[in-house]
Coordinates of C-alpha atoms and ligand atoms in Angstrom, one line a residue:
Chain A
M11 CA -60.6 -88.6 -47.0
T12 CA -60.2 -89.9 -43.5
T13 CA -57.3 -88.8 -41.5
E14 CA -55.7 -90.6 -38.6
S15 CA -57.1 -88.2 -36.1
Q16 CA -60.6 -88.7 -37.4
A17 CA -60.1 -92.3 -36.6
G18 CA -59.4 -91.3 -33.0
H19 CA -55.7 -91.7 -33.3
T20 CA -53.4 -89.0 -32.1
D21 CA -50.7 -87.7 -34.5
V22 CA -47.1 -87.9 -33.2
W23 CA -45.0 -84.7 -33.7
P24 CA -42.8 -84.1 -35.6
F25 CA -44.5 -85.2 -38.8
P26 CA -42.5 -86.3 -41.9
R27 CA -41.8 -83.8 -44.7
D28 CA -42.4 -84.4 -48.3
A29 CA -39.1 -85.6 -49.8
R30 CA -39.9 -83.9 -53.1
C31 CA -40.2 -80.5 -51.4
P32 CA -38.0 -80.9 -48.3
V33 CA -37.9 -77.2 -47.4
L34 CA -41.7 -76.9 -47.1
P35 CA -43.5 -77.7 -43.9
P36 CA -44.9 -81.3 -43.5
P37 CA -48.0 -81.6 -45.7
R38 CA -50.0 -83.0 -42.8
L39 CA -50.0 -79.5 -41.2
A40 CA -52.2 -78.0 -44.0
E41 CA -54.8 -80.7 -43.3
L42 CA -54.8 -79.9 -39.6
R43 CA -54.9 -76.2 -40.2
D44 CA -57.9 -76.6 -42.6
S45 CA -59.9 -78.8 -40.2
S46 CA -59.7 -77.0 -36.9
P47 CA -57.8 -74.4 -34.9
L48 CA -56.5 -76.8 -32.2
A49 CA -55.0 -80.2 -32.9
D50 CA -54.1 -82.9 -30.3
V51 CA -50.7 -84.3 -30.9
S52 CA -48.3 -86.3 -28.8
L53 CA -44.6 -86.2 -28.4
Y54 CA -41.9 -88.9 -28.4
D55 CA -42.5 -89.5 -24.6
G56 CA -46.3 -89.5 -24.9
T57 CA -46.7 -85.9 -23.7
Q58 CA -50.1 -84.7 -25.0
C59 CA -49.9 -81.3 -26.6
T60 CA -52.2 -78.8 -28.3
M61 CA -50.8 -77.7 -31.6
L62 CA -51.7 -74.4 -33.2
T63 CA -51.3 -74.0 -37.0
R64 CA -53.2 -70.9 -38.0
F65 CA -51.4 -67.5 -38.3
D66 CA -53.8 -65.4 -36.1
D67 CA -53.9 -68.2 -33.4
V68 CA -50.2 -68.7 -33.1
R69 CA -49.7 -64.9 -32.9
D70 CA -52.4 -64.5 -30.3
L71 CA -51.2 -67.3 -28.1
L72 CA -47.6 -66.0 -28.1
M73 CA -48.9 -62.5 -27.1
S74 CA -51.2 -63.9 -24.4
G75 CA -50.2 -63.3 -20.8
N76 CA -51.2 -66.9 -19.8
V77 CA -48.3 -68.8 -21.3
S78 CA -45.0 -69.9 -19.7
S79 CA -41.7 -70.6 -21.4
D80 CA -40.2 -72.0 -18.1
G81 CA -38.6 -75.3 -19.1
R82 CA -38.3 -76.2 -15.4
K83 CA -42.0 -76.5 -14.9
P84 CA -43.5 -80.0 -14.8
G85 CA -45.4 -80.6 -18.1
Y86 CA -43.2 -78.3 -20.2
P87 CA -42.9 -80.2 -23.5
Y88 CA -39.6 -81.3 -25.1
I89 CA -39.1 -82.4 -28.6
S90 CA -36.7 -85.3 -27.8
E91 CA -34.9 -87.1 -25.0
A92 CA -31.6 -85.4 -26.0
S93 CA -33.3 -82.0 -25.8
R94 CA -34.8 -82.7 -22.4
A95 CA -31.6 -84.2 -21.0
N96 CA -29.2 -81.5 -22.3
R97 CA -31.3 -78.4 -22.5
G98 CA -34.1 -79.1 -20.0
G99 CA -34.1 -76.9 -16.9
R100 CA -31.4 -74.6 -18.0
P101 CA -32.4 -71.1 -16.9
T102 CA -31.5 -69.1 -20.0
I103 CA -33.7 -66.2 -21.1
D104 CA -35.5 -68.2 -23.8
R105 CA -36.7 -70.6 -21.1
L106 CA -37.6 -68.2 -18.3
D107 CA -40.6 -66.1 -17.5
A108 CA -40.9 -62.5 -16.2
P109 CA -39.4 -61.1 -14.1
E110 CA -36.2 -63.1 -14.5
H111 CA -36.5 -63.1 -18.3
D112 CA -37.0 -59.4 -18.4
H113 CA -34.0 -58.7 -16.2
Q114 CA -31.7 -60.8 -18.4
R115 CA -33.1 -59.6 -21.7
F116 CA -32.7 -55.9 -20.8
M117 CA -29.1 -56.6 -19.7
L118 CA -28.4 -57.8 -23.2
A119 CA -30.7 -55.8 -25.4
A120 CA -28.7 -52.6 -25.7
D121 CA -26.0 -54.6 -27.6
F122 CA -28.6 -56.0 -30.1
T123 CA -30.4 -52.8 -31.1
V124 CA -30.9 -52.1 -34.7
K125 CA -28.5 -49.2 -34.6
R126 CA -25.8 -51.2 -32.8
V127 CA -25.9 -54.2 -35.1
R128 CA -26.0 -52.2 -38.3
Q129 CA -22.6 -50.9 -37.3
L130 CA -21.4 -54.4 -38.0
R131 CA -22.5 -54.2 -41.6
P132 CA -19.0 -53.3 -43.1
F133 CA -17.4 -56.1 -41.1
I134 CA -20.1 -58.6 -42.3
D135 CA -19.8 -57.3 -45.9
E136 CA -16.1 -57.9 -45.9
L137 CA -16.5 -61.3 -44.3
V138 CA -19.0 -62.3 -47.0
S139 CA -16.9 -60.9 -49.8
D140 CA -13.8 -62.9 -48.6
L141 CA -15.8 -66.1 -48.5
L142 CA -17.1 -65.4 -52.0
D143 CA -13.5 -64.8 -53.2
D144 CA -12.5 -68.2 -51.8
M145 CA -15.4 -69.9 -53.5
Q146 CA -14.5 -68.2 -56.8
S147 CA -10.9 -69.1 -56.7
R148 CA -11.5 -72.7 -55.7
G149 CA -14.2 -73.2 -58.4
G150 CA -17.4 -75.3 -58.1
P151 CA -18.8 -77.5 -56.9
I152 CA -18.5 -76.4 -53.3
D153 CA -20.6 -77.1 -50.2
L154 CA -22.5 -73.9 -49.5
V155 CA -23.2 -75.0 -45.9
K156 CA -19.6 -75.6 -44.7
D157 CA -17.8 -73.2 -47.1
F158 CA -20.2 -70.2 -46.8
A159 CA -23.3 -70.3 -44.6
E160 CA -21.8 -71.6 -41.3
P161 CA -18.6 -69.5 -41.1
I162 CA -20.7 -66.3 -41.2
P163 CA -22.7 -66.4 -37.9
A164 CA -19.7 -68.0 -36.2
A165 CA -17.4 -65.1 -37.1
V166 CA -20.1 -62.5 -36.3
I167 CA -20.8 -63.7 -32.8
A168 CA -17.1 -64.0 -32.2
K169 CA -16.8 -60.4 -33.3
M170 CA -19.7 -59.3 -31.0
L171 CA -18.3 -61.0 -28.0
D172 CA -14.7 -59.9 -28.9
L173 CA -13.4 -63.4 -29.0
P174 CA -10.6 -64.4 -31.4
L175 CA -12.0 -65.1 -34.9
S176 CA -9.7 -68.1 -35.0
D177 CA -11.8 -69.7 -32.2
A178 CA -14.9 -69.7 -34.4
D179 CA -14.2 -73.2 -35.8
F180 CA -14.0 -74.5 -32.2
F181 CA -17.5 -73.0 -31.4
L182 CA -18.9 -74.3 -34.6
D183 CA -17.8 -77.8 -33.9
R184 CA -19.0 -77.9 -30.3
V185 CA -22.2 -76.1 -31.0
Q186 CA -23.1 -78.6 -33.7
R187 CA -22.3 -81.5 -31.5
W188 CA -24.4 -80.0 -28.7
M189 CA -27.4 -79.1 -30.9
S190 CA -27.6 -82.5 -32.6
D191 CA -30.6 -84.6 -31.5
T192 CA -29.0 -87.7 -33.0
N193 CA -25.6 -87.4 -31.3
D194 CA -24.6 -89.6 -28.4
P195 CA -25.7 -88.0 -25.1
A196 CA -22.1 -88.4 -23.7
D197 CA -20.7 -86.4 -26.6
I198 CA -23.4 -83.8 -26.3
R199 CA -22.4 -83.3 -22.6
Q200 CA -18.7 -83.2 -23.5
A201 CA -19.4 -80.5 -26.1
M202 CA -21.3 -78.4 -23.5
A203 CA -18.5 -78.9 -21.0
D204 CA -15.9 -77.8 -23.5
I205 CA -17.8 -74.6 -24.3
S206 CA -18.4 -73.9 -20.6
A207 CA -14.7 -74.4 -19.8
Y208 CA -13.8 -72.0 -22.6
L209 CA -16.3 -69.4 -21.3
E210 CA -15.2 -69.7 -17.7
N211 CA -11.7 -68.9 -18.8
V212 CA -12.8 -65.9 -20.8
I213 CA -14.8 -64.6 -17.8
D214 CA -11.7 -65.0 -15.6
E215 CA -9.6 -63.1 -18.1
R216 CA -12.1 -60.3 -18.3
S217 CA -12.8 -59.9 -14.6
T218 CA -10.1 -57.2 -14.4
G219 CA -9.6 -54.1 -16.5
D220 CA -12.1 -51.8 -18.0
A221 CA -12.6 -53.2 -21.5
D222 CA -15.9 -52.2 -23.2
D223 CA -16.9 -55.5 -24.9
L224 CA -20.2 -57.2 -23.9
I225 CA -18.6 -59.9 -21.8
S226 CA -16.4 -57.5 -19.8
R227 CA -19.5 -55.3 -19.2
L228 CA -21.6 -58.3 -18.1
V229 CA -18.8 -59.4 -15.7
R230 CA -18.5 -55.8 -14.3
D231 CA -22.1 -54.8 -14.2
Q232 CA -23.9 -58.1 -13.5
L233 CA -21.6 -60.8 -12.1
V234 CA -19.5 -58.7 -9.7
P235 CA -22.4 -56.9 -8.0
G236 CA -24.2 -60.2 -7.7
N237 CA -27.1 -59.6 -10.1
L238 CA -26.2 -62.7 -12.0
S239 CA -24.5 -65.9 -10.8
R240 CA -21.4 -67.2 -12.6
E241 CA -23.3 -70.2 -13.8
Q242 CA -26.0 -68.0 -15.3
L243 CA -23.5 -65.9 -17.0
V244 CA -21.9 -68.9 -18.6
L245 CA -25.3 -70.1 -19.7
T246 CA -26.2 -66.7 -21.1
L247 CA -23.0 -66.5 -23.1
H248 CA -23.5 -70.1 -24.3
L249 CA -27.0 -69.1 -25.5
L250 CA -25.7 -66.1 -27.4
I251 CA -23.1 -68.3 -29.1
T252 CA -25.6 -71.1 -30.0
A253 CA -28.8 -69.3 -30.8
G254 CA -27.5 -67.6 -33.9
F255 CA -25.5 -70.5 -35.5
D256 CA -27.8 -73.1 -37.0
T257 CA -30.6 -70.6 -37.4
T258 CA -28.8 -68.1 -39.5
A259 CA -26.7 -70.7 -41.4
N260 CA -29.7 -72.8 -42.3
T261 CA -31.7 -69.8 -43.4
I262 CA -28.8 -68.9 -45.7
A263 CA -28.5 -72.5 -47.1
L264 CA -32.2 -73.3 -47.4
G265 CA -33.0 -69.8 -48.6
T266 CA -30.5 -70.1 -51.4
A267 CA -31.8 -73.5 -52.3
S268 CA -35.4 -72.2 -52.4
L269 CA -34.5 -69.2 -54.5
L270 CA -32.5 -71.3 -56.9
Q271 CA -35.5 -73.5 -57.6
H272 CA -37.3 -70.3 -58.6
G273 CA -34.7 -69.1 -61.2
S274 CA -36.3 -65.8 -61.8
A275 CA -35.9 -64.7 -58.2
W276 CA -32.2 -65.4 -58.2
R277 CA -31.8 -63.5 -61.5
E278 CA -33.8 -60.6 -60.2
L279 CA -31.6 -60.3 -57.1
A280 CA -28.4 -60.7 -59.2
E281 CA -29.5 -57.9 -61.6
N282 CA -31.1 -55.6 -59.1
P283 CA -29.6 -55.9 -55.7
D284 CA -31.0 -52.6 -54.3
D285 CA -31.5 -52.4 -50.6
E286 CA -35.3 -52.3 -50.7
L287 CA -35.7 -55.5 -52.8
V288 CA -33.0 -57.3 -50.7
D289 CA -34.9 -56.3 -47.5
T290 CA -38.2 -57.6 -48.8
A291 CA -36.5 -60.8 -50.2
V292 CA -34.8 -61.5 -46.9
E293 CA -38.1 -61.3 -44.9
E294 CA -39.7 -63.6 -47.5
I295 CA -36.8 -66.1 -47.2
I296 CA -37.0 -66.1 -43.4
R297 CA -40.8 -66.7 -43.6
Y298 CA -40.5 -69.4 -46.2
V299 CA -37.8 -71.5 -44.6
S300 CA -38.9 -70.8 -40.9
V301 CA -36.0 -72.8 -39.6
A302 CA -36.7 -72.5 -35.9
H303 CA -39.4 -75.1 -36.3
N304 CA -39.3 -76.7 -32.9
S305 CA -38.3 -73.9 -30.6
V306 CA -41.6 -72.2 -29.8
F307 CA -43.2 -74.5 -27.1
R308 CA -45.2 -73.2 -24.2
L309 CA -47.2 -74.3 -21.1
T310 CA -50.5 -72.5 -20.4
T311 CA -50.7 -70.9 -16.9
G312 CA -54.3 -70.0 -17.3
P313 CA -57.1 -70.4 -19.8
V314 CA -56.3 -69.0 -23.3
G315 CA -59.1 -68.4 -25.8
I316 CA -58.0 -69.4 -29.3
G317 CA -60.2 -69.5 -32.5
G318 CA -63.4 -69.6 -30.4
E319 CA -62.2 -72.5 -28.2
E320 CA -60.6 -72.4 -24.8
I321 CA -57.3 -74.1 -24.0
P322 CA -57.2 -74.9 -20.2
E323 CA -54.5 -74.2 -17.8
G324 CA -51.5 -76.5 -17.6
R325 CA -51.6 -77.6 -21.3
A326 CA -48.4 -78.1 -23.3
I327 CA -48.5 -76.1 -26.5
I328 CA -46.7 -76.3 -29.8
A329 CA -47.1 -72.9 -31.4
L330 CA -46.1 -73.9 -34.9
T331 CA -44.7 -70.7 -36.3
M332 CA -43.7 -72.6 -39.5
A333 CA -47.4 -73.6 -40.1
A334 CA -48.5 -70.0 -39.3
N335 CA -46.0 -68.7 -41.8
H336 CA -47.5 -71.0 -44.5
D337 CA -51.1 -70.2 -43.7
P338 CA -52.9 -69.2 -46.9
A339 CA -55.3 -67.0 -44.9
K340 CA -52.3 -64.8 -44.2
F341 CA -49.9 -65.3 -47.1
E342 CA -51.4 -65.9 -50.5
H343 CA -49.8 -68.9 -52.2
P344 CA -47.7 -69.5 -49.1
D345 CA -45.7 -72.3 -50.6
D346 CA -44.4 -70.1 -53.4
I347 CA -41.3 -68.0 -52.6
D348 CA -42.2 -64.4 -53.8
I349 CA -39.4 -62.0 -53.1
R350 CA -41.6 -59.0 -53.7
R351 CA -44.3 -59.9 -51.2
D352 CA -44.5 -58.0 -47.9
A353 CA -43.7 -60.9 -45.4
R354 CA -42.6 -58.7 -42.6
E355 CA -45.3 -59.9 -40.2
H356 CA -44.1 -63.5 -40.3
L357 CA -43.6 -65.3 -37.0
A358 CA -40.2 -67.0 -37.8
F359 CA -38.6 -65.0 -35.0
G360 CA -41.5 -65.8 -32.6
K361 CA -43.9 -63.2 -31.2
G362 CA -44.5 -61.8 -27.7
M363 CA -41.8 -61.1 -25.1
H364 CA -39.5 -63.9 -26.2
Q365 CA -39.3 -62.7 -29.8
C366 CA -35.8 -63.3 -31.0
L367 CA -33.2 -61.0 -29.4
G368 CA -30.8 -61.5 -32.3
Q369 CA -33.2 -60.7 -35.1
A370 CA -31.7 -57.4 -36.1
L371 CA -28.3 -59.1 -36.2
A372 CA -29.7 -62.0 -38.3
R373 CA -31.3 -59.4 -40.7
V374 CA -28.0 -57.6 -41.2
E375 CA -26.2 -60.9 -41.9
L376 CA -28.9 -62.1 -44.3
R377 CA -29.2 -58.8 -46.1
S378 CA -25.4 -58.8 -46.7
V379 CA -25.5 -62.4 -48.0
F380 CA -28.5 -62.0 -50.3
Q381 CA -27.2 -58.7 -51.7
A382 CA -23.7 -60.2 -52.5
L383 CA -24.2 -63.9 -53.3
P384 CA -26.6 -63.6 -56.3
R385 CA -24.7 -60.7 -57.8
R386 CA -21.3 -62.5 -57.5
F387 CA -22.8 -65.9 -58.7
P388 CA -25.7 -65.1 -61.0
N389 CA -25.4 -68.6 -62.5
L390 CA -25.3 -70.4 -59.2
R391 CA -27.2 -73.8 -59.3
L392 CA -27.6 -76.8 -57.2
A393 CA -25.1 -79.5 -58.0
Q394 CA -27.3 -82.2 -56.6
D395 CA -31.1 -82.6 -56.5
L396 CA -32.6 -81.3 -53.2
S397 CA -34.5 -84.6 -52.7
S398 CA -31.1 -86.5 -52.5
L399 CA -29.7 -84.4 -49.7
T400 CA -29.8 -85.1 -46.0
F401 CA -32.0 -82.8 -44.0
R402 CA -31.7 -82.6 -40.2
S403 CA -34.6 -82.0 -38.0
S404 CA -33.6 -81.1 -34.4
I405 CA -34.7 -77.9 -32.7
V406 CA -33.7 -76.1 -35.9
Y407 CA -34.4 -77.5 -39.4
G408 CA -31.5 -77.7 -41.8
V409 CA -29.5 -79.4 -44.4
D410 CA -26.1 -81.2 -43.8
S411 CA -24.6 -80.0 -47.0
L412 CA -25.7 -78.1 -50.1
P413 CA -23.4 -78.8 -53.1
V414 CA -23.6 -75.9 -55.5
T415 CA -21.8 -75.0 -58.7
W416 CA -21.8 -72.2 -61.3
Chain B
M21 CA -50.7 -29.3 -35.6
T22 CA -51.0 -29.5 -39.3
G23 CA -54.4 -30.7 -40.6
A24 CA -52.5 -33.3 -42.7
A25 CA -51.7 -35.6 -39.8
A26 CA -53.3 -38.9 -40.5
G27 CA -52.5 -40.5 -37.2
R28 CA -51.0 -40.1 -33.8
L29 CA -48.6 -42.5 -32.1
S30 CA -48.2 -43.4 -28.5
I31 CA -46.3 -46.0 -26.5
V32 CA -47.8 -48.3 -23.8
P33 CA -45.5 -47.8 -20.8
G34 CA -43.5 -50.8 -19.5
R35 CA -44.2 -53.1 -22.4
C36 CA -41.4 -52.7 -24.9
I37 CA -38.8 -55.5 -24.9
G38 CA -36.4 -53.7 -27.3
A39 CA -36.8 -56.0 -30.2
G40 CA -36.2 -53.1 -32.5
N41 CA -38.8 -54.0 -35.2
C42 CA -40.2 -50.5 -35.1
V43 CA -36.8 -49.0 -35.8
D44 CA -36.1 -51.5 -38.6
V45 CA -39.3 -50.6 -40.3
A46 CA -39.7 -46.9 -39.6
E47 CA -36.5 -45.1 -38.5
S48 CA -38.2 -41.8 -39.2
H49 CA -40.5 -42.2 -36.1
F50 CA -38.7 -44.7 -33.7
D51 CA -35.4 -45.1 -32.1
Q52 CA -34.0 -47.3 -29.3
S53 CA -32.5 -46.2 -26.0
D54 CA -28.7 -46.8 -25.8
E55 CA -29.2 -47.9 -22.2
D56 CA -31.8 -50.7 -22.4
A57 CA -32.9 -50.8 -26.1
T58 CA -36.5 -49.7 -25.3
V59 CA -38.3 -47.6 -27.8
I60 CA -38.0 -43.8 -28.1
L61 CA -40.8 -42.1 -30.0
L62 CA -39.1 -39.5 -32.3
D63 CA -42.3 -38.1 -33.8
D64 CA -45.8 -38.9 -32.7
T65 CA -47.4 -37.3 -35.8
V66 CA -48.0 -39.6 -38.7
E67 CA -48.5 -38.0 -42.1
Q68 CA -50.6 -39.7 -44.7
A69 CA -47.6 -40.5 -46.8
D70 CA -46.0 -42.4 -43.8
L71 CA -49.2 -44.2 -42.7
Q72 CA -48.5 -47.5 -44.4
R73 CA -45.0 -47.8 -43.1
I74 CA -46.1 -46.9 -39.6
R75 CA -48.8 -49.5 -39.7
R76 CA -46.2 -52.1 -40.5
A77 CA -44.2 -51.0 -37.5
V78 CA -47.2 -51.4 -35.3
Y79 CA -48.0 -54.9 -36.5
A80 CA -44.3 -55.9 -36.3
C81 CA -44.0 -55.0 -32.6
P82 CA -44.0 -58.3 -30.8
V83 CA -45.7 -57.0 -27.6
A84 CA -48.2 -54.5 -29.0
A85 CA -46.3 -51.6 -27.3
I86 CA -47.1 -49.1 -30.1
L87 CA -50.6 -47.5 -30.4
L88 CA -51.6 -45.8 -33.6
Q89 CA -54.7 -43.7 -33.5
E90 CA -55.9 -43.0 -37.1
Ligands
HEM515 C1 -32.5 -66.5 -39.0 C2 -32.0 -66.5 -37.8 C3 -32.8 -66.7 -36.5 C4 -34.0 -67.3 -36.3 C5 -35.0 -67.9 -37.3 C6 -34.3 -67.2 -34.9 C7 -35.4 -67.6 -34.3 C8 -35.8 -67.4 -32.9 C9 -37.0 -67.8 -32.3 C10 -38.2 -68.4 -33.1 C11 -37.0 -67.4 -31.0 C12 -38.2 -67.4 -30.0 C13 -38.2 -68.7 -29.2 C14 -39.4 -68.8 -28.3 O1 -40.3 -67.9 -28.4 O2 -39.5 -69.7 -27.5 C15 -35.7 -66.8 -30.8 C16 -35.2 -66.4 -29.6 C17 -34.0 -66.0 -29.3 N1 -32.9 -65.8 -30.3 FE1 -33.1 -66.1 -32.3 N2 -33.2 -66.6 -34.2 C18 -32.3 -66.3 -35.2 C19 -31.0 -65.7 -35.0 C20 -30.5 -65.3 -33.7 C21 -29.2 -64.7 -33.5 C22 -28.3 -64.3 -34.6 C23 -29.1 -64.6 -32.1 C24 -28.0 -63.9 -31.3 C25 -26.8 -63.9 -31.5 C26 -30.3 -65.1 -31.5 C27 -30.6 -65.1 -30.2 C28 -31.8 -65.4 -29.6 C29 -32.1 -65.3 -28.2 C30 -31.1 -64.8 -27.1 C31 -33.4 -65.6 -28.0 C32 -34.2 -65.7 -26.7 C33 -35.0 -64.4 -26.5 C34 -36.0 -64.4 -25.3 O3 -36.4 -65.4 -24.9 O4 -36.3 -63.3 -24.9 N3 -31.2 -65.5 -32.5 N4 -34.9 -66.9 -32.0
SF4_516 S1 -41.0 -53.1 -31.9 FE1 -42.1 -53.0 -30.0 S2 -40.8 -54.1 -28.5 FE2 -39.6 -53.7 -30.3 S3 -38.5 -51.8 -29.8 FE3 -40.3 -51.2 -31.0 S4 -41.8 -50.8 -29.4 FE4 -40.2 -52.0 -28.4

């Protein structure tokens, strides 16, 4: 079989998915992974990138000291014009290098430790239980995205930042308009401006007093002594609000859809929701759906040896964690969802010093969801065929709605 | 030391970013500082029975901050 690249033609990323299995990575990735460790691809604006698709290679590159995440650097790759215009050059921790990255990360990390976020479990369990009660009393079909998956991370981050839960709908709306790659640029900017104005106001309100919530502490310990500018504080809070929304919500929606297509997994979780099985299942779900499919881009700052080849300095890199997570050399039968496999090493949260700050929180949310949802709705099923739904592919992969019934 | 120890743990100074994977996988041996979330080694001795769990914690660390000598 001849492929386009063999004919001397560069593939353009992102590649199309297979409409019959829309949750799985684009089939072309398996061909690239089989044929060589490094693939040349180009982006929408012609930027030439090196794409990595093998598990060991993606992991090694992200742990290498010779890569930069600094989106302000010339040559740093962006997935779309909307992404470049609206997210480019914003110095938030995900797009900074050491030492700025480390300073900002450590100022947040204590609030995201495993111990701290596990204290939120009762709150999250109750939230999930209330949403399930609503579903039950309304009767199917319902949209699992709008009625269940999205409200969870929205309420959880509001709780963490001590913002009124009633504002969660406002965030949800603005974050979605801001994250969308298809939305009108003016509307994207407006959504950002709305969130910034909201956050500015919260910062003002919390600049006096001795409250113990994260925002008050950041104001007191970072903004006031001048460790962090006001603009940076707004951006950091904005990142905390946005980073956990689409990622967690789509992991819930696509994870549910994937489990439902493997009826035995859903039944097993419904009948045997013990902590250990739920933990294992959640890691497998996170691996399988790998929703943050376009967020792990880098620029090399020195040569990096990968798979026996050398990537030169100044090269734009797409470290395709989704392809790594479906590498059969690492995960046997990677395109099957197997809730008993040990998938803990997956790269869906990234690897290296930028590995997801919110991962422990995401795990608590997902464990609560996949413990309660199958048990409460053992007969849940898709009300519409997956191939007929609208999938959205921006920085995070997802589905617009997921009609389910029981 | 007991002869049953199957491995010994140490932390590479200055590397940990506080991602907490080690605690999530092996609370018996790791904790995180309340100040900056960096790792606290609770027990540097790994018994045979814990070995597999500890290996998972080592692999899960995003920055290779945990060393296990078997
Ligand atoms: C299933 C849910 C989630 C997934 C799949 C996910 C995925 C990721 C990935 C892949 C990265 C690394 C990006 C890179 O290396 O360039 C990342 C970073 C990050 N995530 Fe998440 N995330 C999730 C949930 C959350 C939540 C709930 C929060 C917080 C409320 C959060 C906050 C962050 C932050 C602040 C960073 C930047 C860390 C740094 O650069 O040091 N994420 N996430
Ligand atoms: S897994 Fe690694 S980076 Fe995370 S807390 Fe443990 S030692 Fe630190």
